[in-house]
Each structure stands twice: as C-alpha cells, then as structure tokens.
Coordinates of C-alpha atoms and ligand atoms in Angstrom, one line a residue:
M277 CA 3.2 41.0 -26.5
S278 CA 0.7 43.7 -25.6
S279 CA 1.7 47.3 -25.9
D280 CA 2.3 47.8 -22.2
H281 CA 4.1 44.5 -21.7
S282 CA 7.4 45.1 -19.9
D283 CA 10.1 45.7 -22.5
A284 CA 13.0 45.2 -20.1
L285 CA 13.4 43.4 -16.8
V286 CA 15.8 44.8 -14.2
F287 CA 16.5 42.7 -11.0
F288 CA 18.2 44.3 -8.0
G289 CA 20.0 41.9 -5.7
A290 CA 21.3 39.9 -8.7
T291 CA 24.0 38.1 -6.8
G292 CA 21.7 37.3 -3.8
D293 CA 20.0 34.3 -2.5
L294 CA 16.5 34.9 -3.8
V295 CA 17.8 35.2 -7.4
Y296 CA 19.9 32.1 -7.0
K297 CA 17.1 30.0 -5.7
Q298 CA 14.0 31.3 -7.4
I299 CA 14.6 33.9 -10.1
F300 CA 17.1 32.3 -12.4
P301 CA 15.0 29.1 -12.6
A302 CA 11.9 31.3 -13.3
L303 CA 13.8 33.3 -16.0
Q304 CA 15.0 30.1 -17.7
A305 CA 11.4 28.7 -17.6
L306 CA 10.1 32.0 -19.1
A307 CA 12.8 31.9 -21.8
R308 CA 11.8 28.2 -22.6
R309 CA 8.2 29.2 -23.2
G310 CA 9.3 32.2 -25.3
R311 CA 8.1 34.7 -22.7
L312 CA 11.4 36.5 -22.1
E313 CA 11.9 38.4 -25.3
V314 CA 13.4 41.4 -23.5
P315 CA 16.7 42.6 -22.1
V316 CA 17.3 41.3 -18.6
I317 CA 19.6 43.5 -16.4
G318 CA 21.0 42.3 -13.1
V319 CA 22.1 44.9 -10.6
A320 CA 24.2 44.3 -7.5
K321 CA 27.2 45.8 -5.6
S322 CA 29.4 42.8 -5.5
G323 CA 32.3 43.9 -7.8
W324 CA 31.3 41.1 -10.2
T325 CA 31.6 40.9 -14.0
L326 CA 28.9 39.7 -16.4
E327 CA 30.8 36.4 -16.8
Q328 CA 30.6 35.9 -13.0
L329 CA 26.9 36.5 -13.1
Q330 CA 26.5 34.0 -16.0
A331 CA 28.4 31.4 -14.1
R332 CA 26.2 32.0 -11.0
A333 CA 23.1 31.6 -13.2
R334 CA 24.4 28.2 -14.5
E335 CA 25.2 27.1 -10.9
S336 CA 21.8 28.2 -9.7
L337 CA 20.0 26.1 -12.4
E338 CA 22.2 23.1 -11.8
K339 CA 21.0 23.1 -8.2
H340 CA 17.4 24.2 -8.8
G341 CA 15.6 22.3 -11.6
G342 CA 18.4 21.7 -14.1
V343 CA 19.9 23.5 -17.1
D344 CA 17.9 23.5 -20.3
E345 CA 20.7 24.4 -22.7
A346 CA 18.6 26.0 -25.4
A347 CA 16.6 28.1 -22.9
F348 CA 19.7 28.9 -20.9
A349 CA 21.4 30.2 -24.0
K350 CA 18.5 32.5 -24.7
L351 CA 18.6 33.8 -21.2
L352 CA 22.3 34.4 -21.4
S353 CA 21.9 36.3 -24.7
R354 CA 19.6 38.7 -22.9
L355 CA 21.5 39.0 -19.6
R356 CA 23.4 42.2 -18.7
Y357 CA 25.0 43.2 -15.5
L358 CA 25.4 46.5 -13.7
D359 CA 27.7 46.6 -10.7
A360 CA 26.6 49.6 -8.7
D361 CA 25.8 51.0 -5.3
Y362 CA 22.1 51.5 -4.5
N363 CA 22.8 54.5 -2.4
D364 CA 24.6 56.4 -5.3
A365 CA 22.3 58.6 -7.4
T366 CA 24.4 58.0 -10.5
T367 CA 23.5 54.3 -10.4
Y368 CA 20.0 55.1 -11.6
D369 CA 21.3 57.4 -14.3
R370 CA 23.5 54.6 -15.6
L371 CA 20.6 52.3 -15.5
R372 CA 18.4 54.7 -17.4
E373 CA 21.1 54.8 -20.1
L374 CA 21.3 51.0 -20.2
L375 CA 17.6 50.7 -20.6
G376 CA 17.8 52.6 -23.8
A377 CA 14.5 52.9 -25.5
A378 CA 12.6 50.7 -23.1
A379 CA 9.4 52.5 -22.1
H380 CA 7.9 50.0 -19.7
P381 CA 10.7 48.4 -17.7
A382 CA 9.9 46.1 -14.8
F383 CA 12.1 46.4 -11.7
Y384 CA 12.3 43.4 -9.4
L385 CA 13.6 44.3 -5.9
A386 CA 15.2 41.1 -4.7
I387 CA 16.9 43.0 -1.9
P388 CA 16.5 43.4 1.8
P389 CA 13.3 45.4 2.7
S390 CA 15.4 48.0 4.3
L391 CA 16.5 49.0 0.8
F392 CA 13.1 49.1 -0.9
A393 CA 12.5 52.8 -0.2
T394 CA 16.1 53.8 -1.3
V395 CA 15.8 52.0 -4.6
A396 CA 12.2 53.1 -5.3
T397 CA 13.3 56.8 -4.7
G398 CA 16.3 56.4 -7.0
L399 CA 14.2 54.9 -9.7
G400 CA 11.7 57.8 -9.3
K401 CA 14.2 60.6 -9.4
S402 CA 16.2 59.3 -12.4
G403 CA 13.0 58.9 -14.5
C404 CA 13.6 55.1 -14.6
A405 CA 10.2 54.6 -13.0
R406 CA 8.3 56.4 -15.7
G407 CA 6.0 53.9 -17.5
G408 CA 7.5 51.1 -15.4
R409 CA 6.5 48.6 -12.8
V410 CA 8.0 47.5 -9.6
I411 CA 7.9 44.0 -8.2
L412 CA 8.7 43.3 -4.6
E413 CA 8.3 40.5 -2.2
K414 CA 7.2 40.2 1.4
P415 CA 7.9 41.2 4.1
F416 CA 5.9 44.3 3.3
G417 CA 6.9 46.1 6.6
R418 CA 7.0 44.6 10.1
D419 CA 3.8 46.1 11.3
L420 CA 1.0 48.4 10.2
A421 CA 3.0 51.6 10.6
S422 CA 6.0 50.4 8.6
A423 CA 3.8 48.8 5.9
R424 CA 2.1 52.2 5.5
A425 CA 5.5 54.0 5.3
L426 CA 6.7 51.5 2.7
N427 CA 3.5 51.9 0.6
A428 CA 4.0 55.7 0.8
S429 CA 7.5 55.5 -0.5
L430 CA 6.5 53.2 -3.4
R431 CA 3.6 55.5 -4.3
A432 CA 6.0 58.5 -4.5
A433 CA 7.7 56.8 -7.4
F434 CA 5.1 54.5 -8.9
D435 CA 1.4 54.5 -9.5
D436 CA -0.3 51.9 -7.3
S437 CA -1.4 50.0 -10.3
A438 CA 2.3 49.6 -11.2
V439 CA 3.2 48.0 -7.9
F440 CA 3.3 44.2 -7.9
R441 CA 3.5 42.7 -4.4
I442 CA 4.5 39.0 -4.6
D443 CA 3.1 36.6 -2.0
H444 CA 4.3 33.3 -3.6
Y445 CA 1.4 31.4 -2.1
L446 CA -0.9 33.2 -4.6
G447 CA 1.3 31.8 -7.4
K448 CA 0.6 28.2 -6.3
E449 CA -2.0 26.2 -8.4
P450 CA -3.7 24.6 -5.3
V451 CA -4.1 28.1 -3.7
Q452 CA -5.6 29.5 -6.9
N453 CA -7.8 26.4 -6.9
L454 CA -9.4 27.4 -3.6
G455 CA -11.5 30.1 -5.4
V456 CA -12.2 27.9 -8.4
F457 CA -13.2 24.9 -6.3
R458 CA -15.6 27.1 -4.2
F459 CA -17.3 28.9 -7.0
E460 CA -17.3 26.3 -9.8
N461 CA -19.1 23.7 -7.7
S462 CA -22.6 24.7 -7.1
L463 CA -23.1 22.0 -4.4
L464 CA -20.8 23.9 -2.1
E465 CA -22.4 27.4 -2.0
P466 CA -25.5 26.4 0.0
V467 CA -23.4 24.9 2.8
W468 CA -20.4 27.2 2.8
N469 CA -21.5 29.4 5.7
R470 CA -22.3 29.6 9.4
D471 CA -25.4 27.4 9.1
H472 CA -23.4 24.4 8.1
V473 CA -19.7 24.9 8.7
D474 CA -18.5 24.1 12.3
C475 CA -15.0 25.4 11.9
V476 CA -12.2 25.9 9.4
Q477 CA -8.6 24.8 10.1
I478 CA -5.5 25.7 8.2
T479 CA -2.3 24.0 9.0
M480 CA 1.1 24.9 7.6
A481 CA 3.6 22.4 9.0
E482 CA 7.3 22.2 8.2
S483 CA 9.4 19.4 9.6
F484 CA 12.6 21.4 9.0
G485 CA 14.0 24.3 11.1
V486 CA 15.3 27.6 10.0
Q487 CA 17.7 26.1 7.5
G488 CA 20.6 28.6 7.9
R489 CA 18.2 31.6 7.8
G490 CA 18.4 32.1 11.6
A491 CA 19.5 35.8 11.4
F492 CA 16.5 36.6 9.2
Y493 CA 14.0 34.4 11.0
D494 CA 14.9 35.7 14.4
G495 CA 13.9 39.2 13.3
V496 CA 10.5 37.9 12.1
G497 CA 9.0 34.8 13.7
A498 CA 6.2 32.6 12.5
I499 CA 3.4 35.2 12.7
R500 CA 5.2 37.8 10.5
D501 CA 6.9 35.1 8.3
V502 CA 3.8 33.1 7.2
V503 CA 0.6 34.0 9.0
Q504 CA 0.3 37.7 8.2
N505 CA 0.8 37.0 4.5
H506 CA 0.5 33.4 3.1
L507 CA -2.1 32.1 5.5
L508 CA -4.3 35.2 5.7
Q509 CA -4.4 35.0 1.8
V510 CA -5.7 31.5 2.2
V511 CA -8.3 32.7 4.7
S512 CA -9.4 35.4 2.3
L513 CA -9.9 32.9 -0.5
L514 CA -11.9 30.6 1.7
G515 CA -14.0 33.3 3.3
M516 CA -14.7 35.7 0.4
E517 CA -18.1 36.4 -1.2
P518 CA -18.5 35.4 -4.8
P519 CA -17.0 38.3 -6.9
L520 CA -19.5 40.2 -9.0
T521 CA -17.4 39.8 -12.1
N522 CA -14.3 37.8 -13.0
Y523 CA -12.4 40.9 -13.3
H524 CA -9.3 41.0 -11.1
D525 CA -10.3 44.0 -9.1
A526 CA -13.6 42.4 -8.2
I527 CA -11.9 39.3 -6.8
R528 CA -9.2 41.2 -5.0
E529 CA -11.8 43.5 -3.4
E530 CA -13.7 40.6 -2.0
Q531 CA -10.5 39.2 -0.6
V532 CA -9.8 42.5 1.2
K533 CA -13.3 42.7 2.6
V534 CA -12.8 39.4 4.4
L535 CA -9.6 40.6 6.0
R536 CA -11.3 43.9 7.0
A537 CA -14.1 41.9 8.6
T538 CA -11.7 39.8 10.6
R539 CA -11.4 40.9 14.2
P540 CA -7.9 42.0 15.3
L541 CA -6.5 39.1 17.3
D542 CA -6.8 39.0 21.0
V543 CA -4.0 37.4 23.2
A544 CA -6.6 34.8 24.3
D545 CA -6.8 33.6 20.7
L546 CA -3.1 32.8 20.4
V547 CA -0.6 30.2 21.5
R548 CA 3.1 30.8 20.7
G549 CA 5.8 28.2 20.8
Q550 CA 9.5 27.8 20.2
F551 CA 11.2 24.5 19.5
T552 CA 13.9 23.3 21.8
G553 CA 17.3 24.1 20.3
Y554 CA 16.2 27.1 18.3
R555 CA 18.3 29.5 20.4
T556 CA 21.5 27.7 19.5
E557 CA 20.8 28.0 15.7
E558 CA 23.3 30.2 13.9
G559 CA 22.2 33.9 13.8
V560 CA 19.6 33.4 16.6
A561 CA 19.9 35.4 19.8
P562 CA 20.7 33.2 22.8
E563 CA 17.7 34.6 24.7
S564 CA 15.4 34.9 21.7
T565 CA 11.7 35.0 22.4
V566 CA 10.8 34.8 18.8
E567 CA 8.1 32.1 18.0
T568 CA 8.7 29.2 15.6
F569 CA 5.1 28.1 16.1
A570 CA 1.8 29.9 16.3
A571 CA -1.7 28.6 16.7
L572 CA -4.6 31.1 16.5
R573 CA -8.3 31.5 16.3
L574 CA -9.7 34.1 14.0
H575 CA -13.2 35.5 14.0
I576 CA -14.7 36.9 10.8
D577 CA -17.5 39.3 11.6
S578 CA -19.6 38.8 8.5
W579 CA -23.1 37.4 7.9
R580 CA -21.6 34.4 6.3
W581 CA -19.1 33.5 9.1
E582 CA -20.4 34.9 12.3
G583 CA -19.6 32.4 15.1
V584 CA -17.4 30.1 12.9
P585 CA -13.8 30.1 14.1
F586 CA -11.0 29.9 11.5
F587 CA -8.1 28.2 13.2
I588 CA -4.5 28.5 11.9
R589 CA -1.4 26.7 13.1
A590 CA 2.0 27.1 11.5
G591 CA 5.4 26.0 12.7
K592 CA 8.9 24.7 12.1
K593 CA 10.2 21.3 13.3
L594 CA 6.7 19.8 13.3
P595 CA 6.2 16.1 12.5
V596 CA 5.6 16.6 8.8
T597 CA 5.8 19.1 6.0
M598 CA 2.4 19.9 4.6
T599 CA 0.0 22.7 4.2
E600 CA -3.7 21.9 4.4
V601 CA -7.1 23.4 4.8
V602 CA -9.9 21.4 6.5
V603 CA -13.5 22.8 6.4
R604 CA -15.5 20.8 9.0
F605 CA -19.2 20.7 8.8
K606 CA -21.7 20.5 11.7
R607 CA -23.1 17.1 12.8
P608 CA -26.5 16.0 11.5
P609 CA -29.4 16.6 13.9
L610 CA -29.8 14.1 16.7
S611 CA -26.4 12.6 15.8
R612 CA -24.4 10.6 18.3
I613 CA -21.1 11.0 16.5
P614 CA -18.5 13.0 18.3
R615 CA -18.0 16.6 17.3
G616 CA -15.1 16.6 14.9
D617 CA -16.0 13.3 13.3
S618 CA -18.5 14.9 10.9
N619 CA -18.2 15.7 7.2
Y620 CA -15.3 17.7 6.1
I621 CA -13.6 19.0 3.0
R622 CA -9.8 18.7 3.0
L623 CA -7.8 20.7 0.6
R624 CA -4.1 19.8 0.7
L625 CA -2.1 22.7 -0.8
G626 CA 1.4 21.1 -0.7
P627 CA 3.7 19.5 -1.1
E628 CA 1.3 17.2 -3.0
V629 CA -2.1 18.4 -4.1
A630 CA -5.1 16.5 -2.8
I631 CA -8.8 17.1 -2.2
G632 CA -10.7 14.8 0.2
I633 CA -14.3 14.7 1.4
G634 CA -14.9 13.1 4.7
A635 CA -18.1 11.1 4.8
R636 CA -19.8 8.7 7.2
V637 CA -20.6 5.2 6.0
K638 CA -22.1 2.2 7.8
Q639 CA -19.8 0.2 9.9
P640 CA -20.0 -3.4 8.5
G641 CA -21.7 -5.9 10.8
E642 CA -24.6 -5.8 13.1
G643 CA -26.2 -2.6 14.2
N644 CA -26.3 0.7 12.4
A645 CA -23.1 2.5 13.6
S646 CA -21.2 4.6 11.2
V647 CA -17.5 5.1 10.5
Q648 CA -15.6 7.9 9.0
T649 CA -14.3 7.4 5.5
E650 CA -12.7 9.8 2.9
L651 CA -13.4 10.1 -0.8
D652 CA -10.3 11.5 -2.2
V653 CA -8.6 12.7 -5.3
V654 CA -4.8 13.2 -5.5
H655 CA -3.3 15.3 -8.3
Y656 CA 0.3 14.6 -9.0
P657 CA 2.1 17.7 -10.2
D658 CA 2.2 18.0 -13.9
G659 CA 5.9 18.1 -15.1
D660 CA 5.2 21.2 -17.1
A661 CA 3.4 23.1 -14.4
M662 CA 4.6 26.6 -13.7
T663 CA 6.4 27.3 -10.5
P664 CA 4.9 30.2 -8.5
Y665 CA 7.8 32.5 -9.4
E666 CA 7.5 31.7 -13.1
R667 CA 3.8 32.4 -13.0
L668 CA 4.1 35.6 -11.0
L669 CA 7.1 37.1 -12.8
G670 CA 5.4 36.4 -16.2
D671 CA 2.1 38.0 -14.9
A672 CA 3.9 41.1 -13.5
M673 CA 5.7 41.7 -16.8
A674 CA 2.4 41.2 -18.7
G675 CA 0.8 43.7 -16.3
D676 CA -1.8 41.3 -14.9
P677 CA -2.3 42.2 -11.2
M678 CA -4.8 39.4 -10.2
L679 CA -2.4 37.2 -8.3
F680 CA -0.6 40.0 -6.3
A681 CA -1.2 41.3 -2.8
T682 CA -2.8 44.8 -2.7
E683 CA -1.9 47.7 -0.5
E684 CA -5.3 47.5 1.2
G685 CA -5.0 43.8 1.7
V686 CA -1.5 44.0 3.2
E687 CA -2.6 46.8 5.6
A688 CA -5.8 44.9 6.6
A689 CA -3.7 41.8 7.3
W690 CA -1.3 43.8 9.6
S691 CA -4.3 45.2 11.4
I692 CA -5.4 41.6 12.3
V693 CA -2.1 40.5 13.8
E694 CA -0.9 43.9 15.2
P695 CA -2.2 43.3 18.8
I696 CA -0.4 39.9 19.1
L697 CA 3.0 40.8 17.6
G698 CA 6.2 40.5 19.8
N699 CA 5.8 39.2 23.3
A700 CA 2.1 39.7 23.7
T701 CA 1.7 36.2 25.0
A702 CA 3.9 33.7 26.9
L703 CA 6.3 31.7 24.7
R704 CA 6.0 27.9 25.2
E705 CA 8.8 25.5 24.4
Y706 CA 8.0 22.3 22.4
A707 CA 10.1 19.3 21.4
P708 CA 11.1 19.1 17.7
G709 CA 9.0 16.6 15.9
T710 CA 5.8 17.3 17.9
W711 CA 2.7 19.4 17.0
G712 CA 3.9 22.4 19.1
P713 CA 3.0 23.2 22.7
E714 CA 0.2 21.3 24.4
E715 CA -1.7 24.6 24.9
A716 CA -2.4 24.7 21.1
E717 CA -4.6 21.6 21.6
A718 CA -6.9 23.5 23.9
L719 CA -7.8 26.1 21.1
T720 CA -9.6 23.6 19.0
E721 CA -10.7 21.2 21.7
P722 CA -14.3 22.5 21.9
Y723 CA -14.6 21.7 18.1
G724 CA -13.3 18.2 18.3
G725 CA -9.6 19.0 18.2
W726 CA -7.2 19.6 15.2
F727 CA -7.9 17.4 12.2
V728 CA -5.8 14.3 12.1
D729 CA -5.2 12.6 8.9
G730 CA -6.4 9.0 8.7
Ligands
BG6_1336 C1 8.4 31.6 3.0 C2 8.9 31.7 4.5 O1 7.7 32.8 2.7 O2 7.6 30.5 2.8 C3 9.6 30.4 4.9 O3 9.8 32.8 4.7 C4 8.7 29.2 4.5 O4 9.9 30.4 6.2 C5 8.2 29.3 3.1 O5 9.5 28.0 4.7 C6 7.3 28.2 2.8 O6 6.9 28.2 1.4 P1 6.5 26.9 0.7 O7 6.1 27.3 -0.7 O8 7.6 25.9 0.7 O9 5.3 26.4 1.4

C-alpha cells in the first residue's frame, strides 16, 4: 500500500440502493483480492444496528454475484456502522473520532445529489476531509450552473485532486479498450479522421423500461441520464488526439479538448421520444414530457473531425439491450456501393464485448459485384474480470485518477447539451420494442441510415 493509499473507507448512504446493488459486491471483491485492508464505515440515518447492516450486506451479495464466505468474513471484520443525521454537525465529529488515526480516509457519497454539498461541508468543517478523498457519482448537477455550484462546494472542502467523480462507463473494460484499440494499432491512425471517416454512430439501447426508478428517471430523462455523461465519455475517447504521454493528466486533457471542441447542440440536431406507457409507470407524472429516447448529431469543430457527424441514440424499451460504436468509412472512389455499405469498425461495448470490421468481398458467381461481410472477434468476459465498481473504488482508494471524470470535462459536457435540455424540442411517442420515433431515422439518412447488425 503506498503512503497515500486511503487508510479508511467511509460510505454514506450505507442502507441505500447503490450500496446494495454495487458497493457491497465491489467491497467483497476487493477483500477477496486483498485490496481492502482498512476499516470500512457505513453511515446512514435508518435507525439500524451493525448487525442489520451485516445482514443487508449478505442479502446484497446473495442477489448480486454470490457470497464468497472467506472474503465476506474479511469484509465483515472491517465493517462498522454509524447511524447519524447528515444535517447534524455532531455526526462529523463522531465520524472523526471513529476514524481514529486514519490520515487519508476516502468518503464515498452514495447519497442523493441534493445532499452532496451538505456532507462535503460537514466533512470540511469537522476536519474529516483533511488528507482525505471524496468519491461521488453522477448526476453531477442538472445543468451547467448546478454542476458549477456542486464543484464549488466540493472544492471548499477538498482539493480538486482529491475529488473522484465516478462515471461507471469509464470503469468498463471495453470502454477503456477504445483508447487502447485506437492508439496501439498503427493501421488505424492514418484513417481515423475526416479524410476517411464518413460518420460515427453510438447506440445505447436498453430493451427494459425504468425498472421501478420512475421517480428518479422522471426528474432526469435520457439526455441527462446517459448522454451527458456515459456517451460523451465514449465520444471523447473516440475523438481525442493521441496523448503526449501516458500520464493520466495528458489523457484526461485530450478527452476534455474534444468536448470543448464539440458544438453546443442545436434543436435541429435532436429527436426526443417517449415510449407509450411511460406515463403510467410508478413515480412518473401523468403528463410527463421527459424523454426516454434521444437521437442526436454532434459536430466536433477540430481539424481531425470537421464535417464528420457523430450520431448518438439512446433509449429505453428498444428492441435489444446493447451498447455499440460504429465508425463508418467513406466509399472507395468511383464506387457504386450505396453509402452506408462501406467499410466500418464496430466496437460492441456491452453486454458482450466484440470488435468487427466490415469489409466488401466478391459476390460468388458471374460478374464482379461485391457483398458486405464482417471479420469479427468476440471476447467472452473473463470470470475473474473486475466489475466497473470494483475497479473504480480500488483506483480511488489508491489515488489513481485516470478513470474518473474531471471538473472541466463535466462542465464541458453540460455546455454541449445545455441548449437542448427540457422541452427544447417536440416529444414524439414510440411503441415499446421499436427503435424510437421515426424522425430519428431522418438524422442518419444522408449517411446511409443507422447501422443495422447483420
Ligand atoms: C445508469 C443509468 O447510469 O446507466 C441507467 O442511470 C442505465 O438508466 C445504466 O440503465 C446503464 O448502465 P450499463 O452499465 O448497464 O450499460
């Protein structure tokens, strides 16, 4: 353990959903790999005892990934519980006492964003924040102004280098692979630009709906939920310039530059949809105009990408669940093949991981016509692979900021979507199980339409 490795982990929101679904499994996995050799303190205001939290941890693991008795025993031996009110200043004094000699505690805020500032301030005033780190998760604000306000309240208590903003997409292997694939394959660089790329398409399709999260989702919608964060991170990895060094700041700086070069969206670049039946979901307003689908066209004003549209579509209740990037290349000169039937690189980011290269080959028989084919590689997940939360929690405790969103990046991403938030465009209804409203087709039509597998 390096000298500034976190020597305690405190998680606020210990009895909540995020901890139940993601954090306990990540903690057990860290314990299994011997990466959780520090006290772990859960904080919540639920009137619980430590025994109740322990029982909840077991239940969480039974549902999410299974209990590994040896690792679980290790986790339990480190687990403490503080039942306390986040609004009460004495909570943080009690916490400071519980932390004992810990000099570099990590504080994970698994709480509603409306409480981020309160807890950060409490940690600052009590001295808990000194030498420590804070880990928090999107949404980082609801727009540019609230993101700036949040960043200001975090900065009042923590140095910026001590703030770890989780975007779980960055913790995914196939997302990290985007940068590796681009820069470790020298055949790509000469063609990865406006001279050869016709368009880039990113699809994040989910066949399910809001899954009981109606009340949360109805305050957010697809653009705030997944476009402003996960999908713009993907854009930044696809669009960035090669970093000058492998050092994390160099990589993150290049990512931010792409976002800064991306034009704020215009309403003409957006199609919003809502699936039929959304308004009767629990927690959703009966007249809700929140989008469950968004398709958009981004313009990156850089030398590399001038004139190459980056299309994004994301939605709930679509025909399948999958996230995929397709980089489509221009047709060869004098070609008679239709636009959209040219070479492409397909990077499937989930649920399974695959890379495909679209190529033309001779159609068997008389004549010289060509047909589309795909050379593909499918990687099945390795049973021992780290989940995004295990990776990110471990990295935050080790103080490695590479896979975390930056303040500048978050603000640049808000600047892109700011003009289209809310009811900036008409909302179109679509039937569950379809690819969203018909109008979404028109966006990519000049480029041969959205990529269709097979
Ligand atoms: C979350 C969104 O950030 O990402 C959810 O709030 C979405 O609405 C989820 O379903 C998708 O994550 P993944 O890892 O399953 O692609």
